[in-house]
Short mmCIF file of C-alpha atoms in Angstrom, two decimals:
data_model
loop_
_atom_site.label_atom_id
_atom_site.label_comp_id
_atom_site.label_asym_id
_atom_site.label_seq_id
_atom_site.Cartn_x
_atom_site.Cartn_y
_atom_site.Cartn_z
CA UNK O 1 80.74 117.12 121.19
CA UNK O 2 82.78 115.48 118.46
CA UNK O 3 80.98 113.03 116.12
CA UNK O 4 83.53 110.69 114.57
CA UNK O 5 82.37 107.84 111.64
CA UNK O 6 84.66 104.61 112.13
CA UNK O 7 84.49 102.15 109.24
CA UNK O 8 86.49 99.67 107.49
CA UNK O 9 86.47 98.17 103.60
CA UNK O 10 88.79 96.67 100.82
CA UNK O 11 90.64 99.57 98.78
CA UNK O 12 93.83 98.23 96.90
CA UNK O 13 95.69 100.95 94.37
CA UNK O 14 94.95 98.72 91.60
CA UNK O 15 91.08 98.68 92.07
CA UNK O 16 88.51 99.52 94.73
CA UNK O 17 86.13 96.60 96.20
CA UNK O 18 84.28 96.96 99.41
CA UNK O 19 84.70 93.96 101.55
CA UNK O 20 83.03 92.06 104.55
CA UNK O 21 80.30 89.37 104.02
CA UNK O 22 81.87 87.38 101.10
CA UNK O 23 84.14 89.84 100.22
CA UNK O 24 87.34 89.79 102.94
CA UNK O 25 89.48 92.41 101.34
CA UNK O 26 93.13 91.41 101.05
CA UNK O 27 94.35 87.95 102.03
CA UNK O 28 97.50 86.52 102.65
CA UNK O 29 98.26 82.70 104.41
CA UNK O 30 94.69 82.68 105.59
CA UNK O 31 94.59 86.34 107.31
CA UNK O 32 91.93 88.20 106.16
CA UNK O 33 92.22 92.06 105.76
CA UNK O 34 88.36 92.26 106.43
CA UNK O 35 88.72 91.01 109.99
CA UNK O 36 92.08 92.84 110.78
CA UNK O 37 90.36 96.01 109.96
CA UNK O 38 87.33 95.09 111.82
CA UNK O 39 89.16 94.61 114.83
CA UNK O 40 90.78 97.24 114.87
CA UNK O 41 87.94 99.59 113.88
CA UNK O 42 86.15 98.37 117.03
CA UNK O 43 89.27 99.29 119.75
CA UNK O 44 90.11 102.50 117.97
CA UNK O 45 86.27 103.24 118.36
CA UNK O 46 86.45 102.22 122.35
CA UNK O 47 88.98 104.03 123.29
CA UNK O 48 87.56 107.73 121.23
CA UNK O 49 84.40 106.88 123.22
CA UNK O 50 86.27 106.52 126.61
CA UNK O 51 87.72 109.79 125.50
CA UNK O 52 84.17 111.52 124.78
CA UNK O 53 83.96 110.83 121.27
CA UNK O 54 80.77 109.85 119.60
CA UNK O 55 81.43 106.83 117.61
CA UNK O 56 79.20 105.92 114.54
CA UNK O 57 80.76 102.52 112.90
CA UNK O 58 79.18 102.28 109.61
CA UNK O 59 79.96 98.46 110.49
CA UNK O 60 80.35 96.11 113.73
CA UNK O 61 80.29 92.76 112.12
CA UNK O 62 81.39 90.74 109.15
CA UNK O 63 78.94 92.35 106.51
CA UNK O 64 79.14 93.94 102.87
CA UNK O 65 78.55 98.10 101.95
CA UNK O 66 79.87 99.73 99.01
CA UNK O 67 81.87 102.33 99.78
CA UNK O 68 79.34 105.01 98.61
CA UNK O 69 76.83 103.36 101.28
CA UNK O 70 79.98 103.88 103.58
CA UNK O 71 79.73 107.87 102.51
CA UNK O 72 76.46 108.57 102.56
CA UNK O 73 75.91 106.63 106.00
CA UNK O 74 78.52 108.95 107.06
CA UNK O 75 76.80 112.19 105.55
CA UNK O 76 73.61 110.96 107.26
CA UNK O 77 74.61 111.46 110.47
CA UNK O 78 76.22 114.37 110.14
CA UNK O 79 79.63 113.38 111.42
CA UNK O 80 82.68 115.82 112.08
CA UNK O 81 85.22 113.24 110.78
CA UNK O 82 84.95 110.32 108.86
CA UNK O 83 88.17 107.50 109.17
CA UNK O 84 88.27 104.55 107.29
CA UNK O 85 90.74 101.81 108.77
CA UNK O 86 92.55 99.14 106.11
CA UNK O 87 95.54 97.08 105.78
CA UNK O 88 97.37 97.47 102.14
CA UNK O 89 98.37 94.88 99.93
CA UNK O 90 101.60 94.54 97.30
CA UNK O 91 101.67 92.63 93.92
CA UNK O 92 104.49 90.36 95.73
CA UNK O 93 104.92 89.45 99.31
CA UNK O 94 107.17 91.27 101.22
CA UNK O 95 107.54 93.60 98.77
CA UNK O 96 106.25 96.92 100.99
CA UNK O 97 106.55 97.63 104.55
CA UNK O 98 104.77 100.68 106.43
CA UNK O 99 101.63 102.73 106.89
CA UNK O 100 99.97 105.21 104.31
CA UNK O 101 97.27 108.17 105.36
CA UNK O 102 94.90 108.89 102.14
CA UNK O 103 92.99 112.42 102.09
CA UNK O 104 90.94 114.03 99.13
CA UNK O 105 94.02 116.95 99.70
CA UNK O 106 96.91 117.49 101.93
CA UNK O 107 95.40 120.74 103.43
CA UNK O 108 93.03 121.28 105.85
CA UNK O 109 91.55 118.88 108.90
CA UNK O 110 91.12 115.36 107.49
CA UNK O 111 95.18 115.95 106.76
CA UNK O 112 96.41 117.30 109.74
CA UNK O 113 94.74 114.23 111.30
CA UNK O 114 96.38 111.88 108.71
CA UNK O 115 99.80 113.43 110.07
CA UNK O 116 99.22 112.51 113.40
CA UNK O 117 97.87 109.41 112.73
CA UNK O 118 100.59 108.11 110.68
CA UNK O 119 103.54 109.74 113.54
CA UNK O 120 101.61 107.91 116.12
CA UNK O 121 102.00 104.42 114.33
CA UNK O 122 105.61 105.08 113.27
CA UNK O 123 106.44 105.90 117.23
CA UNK O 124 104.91 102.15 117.24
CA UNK O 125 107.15 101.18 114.89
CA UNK O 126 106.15 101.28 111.49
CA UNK O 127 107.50 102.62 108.18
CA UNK O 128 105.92 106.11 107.70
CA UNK O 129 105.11 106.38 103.43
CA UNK O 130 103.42 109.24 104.22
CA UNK O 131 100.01 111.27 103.89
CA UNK O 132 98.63 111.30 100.06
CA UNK O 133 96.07 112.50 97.97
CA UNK O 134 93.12 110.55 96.61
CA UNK O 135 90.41 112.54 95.22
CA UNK O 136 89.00 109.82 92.98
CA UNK O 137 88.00 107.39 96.34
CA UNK O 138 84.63 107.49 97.16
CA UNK O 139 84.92 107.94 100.95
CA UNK O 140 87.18 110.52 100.51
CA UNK O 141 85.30 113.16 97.72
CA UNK O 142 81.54 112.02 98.57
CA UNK O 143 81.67 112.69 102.68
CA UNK O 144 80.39 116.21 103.95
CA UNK O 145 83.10 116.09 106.21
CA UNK O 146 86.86 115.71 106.62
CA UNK O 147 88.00 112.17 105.60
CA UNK O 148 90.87 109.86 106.30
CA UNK O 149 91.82 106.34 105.11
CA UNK O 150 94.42 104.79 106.97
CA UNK O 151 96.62 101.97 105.39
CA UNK O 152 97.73 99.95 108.47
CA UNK O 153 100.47 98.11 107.26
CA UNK O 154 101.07 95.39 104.27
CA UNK O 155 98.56 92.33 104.79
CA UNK O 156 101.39 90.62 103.25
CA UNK O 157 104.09 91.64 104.55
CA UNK O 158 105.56 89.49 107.36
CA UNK O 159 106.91 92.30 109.30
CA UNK O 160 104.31 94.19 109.35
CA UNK O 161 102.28 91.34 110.50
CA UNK O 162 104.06 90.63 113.37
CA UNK O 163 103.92 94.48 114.34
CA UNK O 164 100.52 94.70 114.35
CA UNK O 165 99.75 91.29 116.27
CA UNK O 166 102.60 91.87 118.85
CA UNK O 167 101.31 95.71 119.25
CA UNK O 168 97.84 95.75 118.65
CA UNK O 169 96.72 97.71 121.21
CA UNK O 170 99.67 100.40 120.57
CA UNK O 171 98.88 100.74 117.28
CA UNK O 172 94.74 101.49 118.07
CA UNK O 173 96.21 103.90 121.00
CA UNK O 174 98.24 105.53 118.37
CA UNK O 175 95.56 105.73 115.73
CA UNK O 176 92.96 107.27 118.34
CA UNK O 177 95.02 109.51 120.34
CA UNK O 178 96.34 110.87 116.53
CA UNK O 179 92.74 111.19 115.95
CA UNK O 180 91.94 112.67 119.39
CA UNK O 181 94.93 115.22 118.94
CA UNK O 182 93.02 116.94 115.58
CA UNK O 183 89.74 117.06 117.68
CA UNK O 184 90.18 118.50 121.33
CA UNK O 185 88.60 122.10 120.13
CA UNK O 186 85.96 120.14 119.06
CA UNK O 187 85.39 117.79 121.68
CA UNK O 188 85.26 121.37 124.29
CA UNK O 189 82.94 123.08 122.28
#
């Protein structure tokens, strides 16, 4: 059986801040990129579990842990995969449009699951920028286990926006069954 750790928090290039609680993450005309990622942690979950998937959500409601709590929560289960779901953020609105995968290296599990995350949501229409490394995140070089962060689009980008309101439940369908296509050895086993 396949163990997979969902979980959501803030990470912007230009700093890293968990978010949830008092913290929402990114914000643009009153959306919040704490409750966008929320949501869409919790349907990407549902659907891996209707698939076979054991889900462990290092969060279900509006509430604050580091990123390193995020990590070790992880570790202490002893998950498979760990996936972090986010939207990005820009200096300027409108200034970016598309998704971004984020691995500690572009070899091995965590991204060949990034790749088929990221086709899935362009097939749903977004701008593919591609799966890059991060070594220096904390949920990607402190889990024991392959780890993705997935950039779901610009909070502030008005396109983007609309994409992932009018296709909501396309774009968790394409983020689980990309996750569910780097798994089904495991989920046999």
């Amino acid at each position: 059986m396949c163990n997979i750790n969902l979980t959501s928090y803030f990470y912007n290039s230009s700093r890293i801040s968990d978010h949830g609680g008092a913290n929402p993450g990114a914000t643009y005309n009153g959306r919040k990129e704490s409750e966008d990622a929320l949501a869409l942690t919790l349907a990407v979950g549902s659907i891996l579990e209707e698939n076979g998937v054991d889900v462990y959500y290092t969060r279900t409601t509006d509430i604050y842990e580091s990123p390193y709590q995020k990590a070790q929560e992880g570790n202490e289960v002893g998950g498979d995969y760990f996936v972090s779901i986010h939207r990005n953020s820009s200096p300027y609105p409108n200034q970016y449009s598309g998704v971004e995968s984020l691995v500690y290296n572009r070899y091995g599990a965590a991204a060949r699951m990034a790749y088929n995350i990221n086709a899935g949501l362009e097939q749903v229409g977004f701008v593919n920028l591609g799966v890059n490394e991060r070594p220096n995140l904390v949920v990607l070089n402190s889990t024991n286990m392959p780890a993705v962060l997935i950039e779901v689009g610009f909070i502030n980008t008005d396109a983007d926006n609309e994409l992932f309101d009018s296709r909501f439940d396309e774009i968790a369908r394409a983020i689980a069954d990309g996750i569910l296509e780097s798994v089904q050895p495991t989920l046999h086993s």
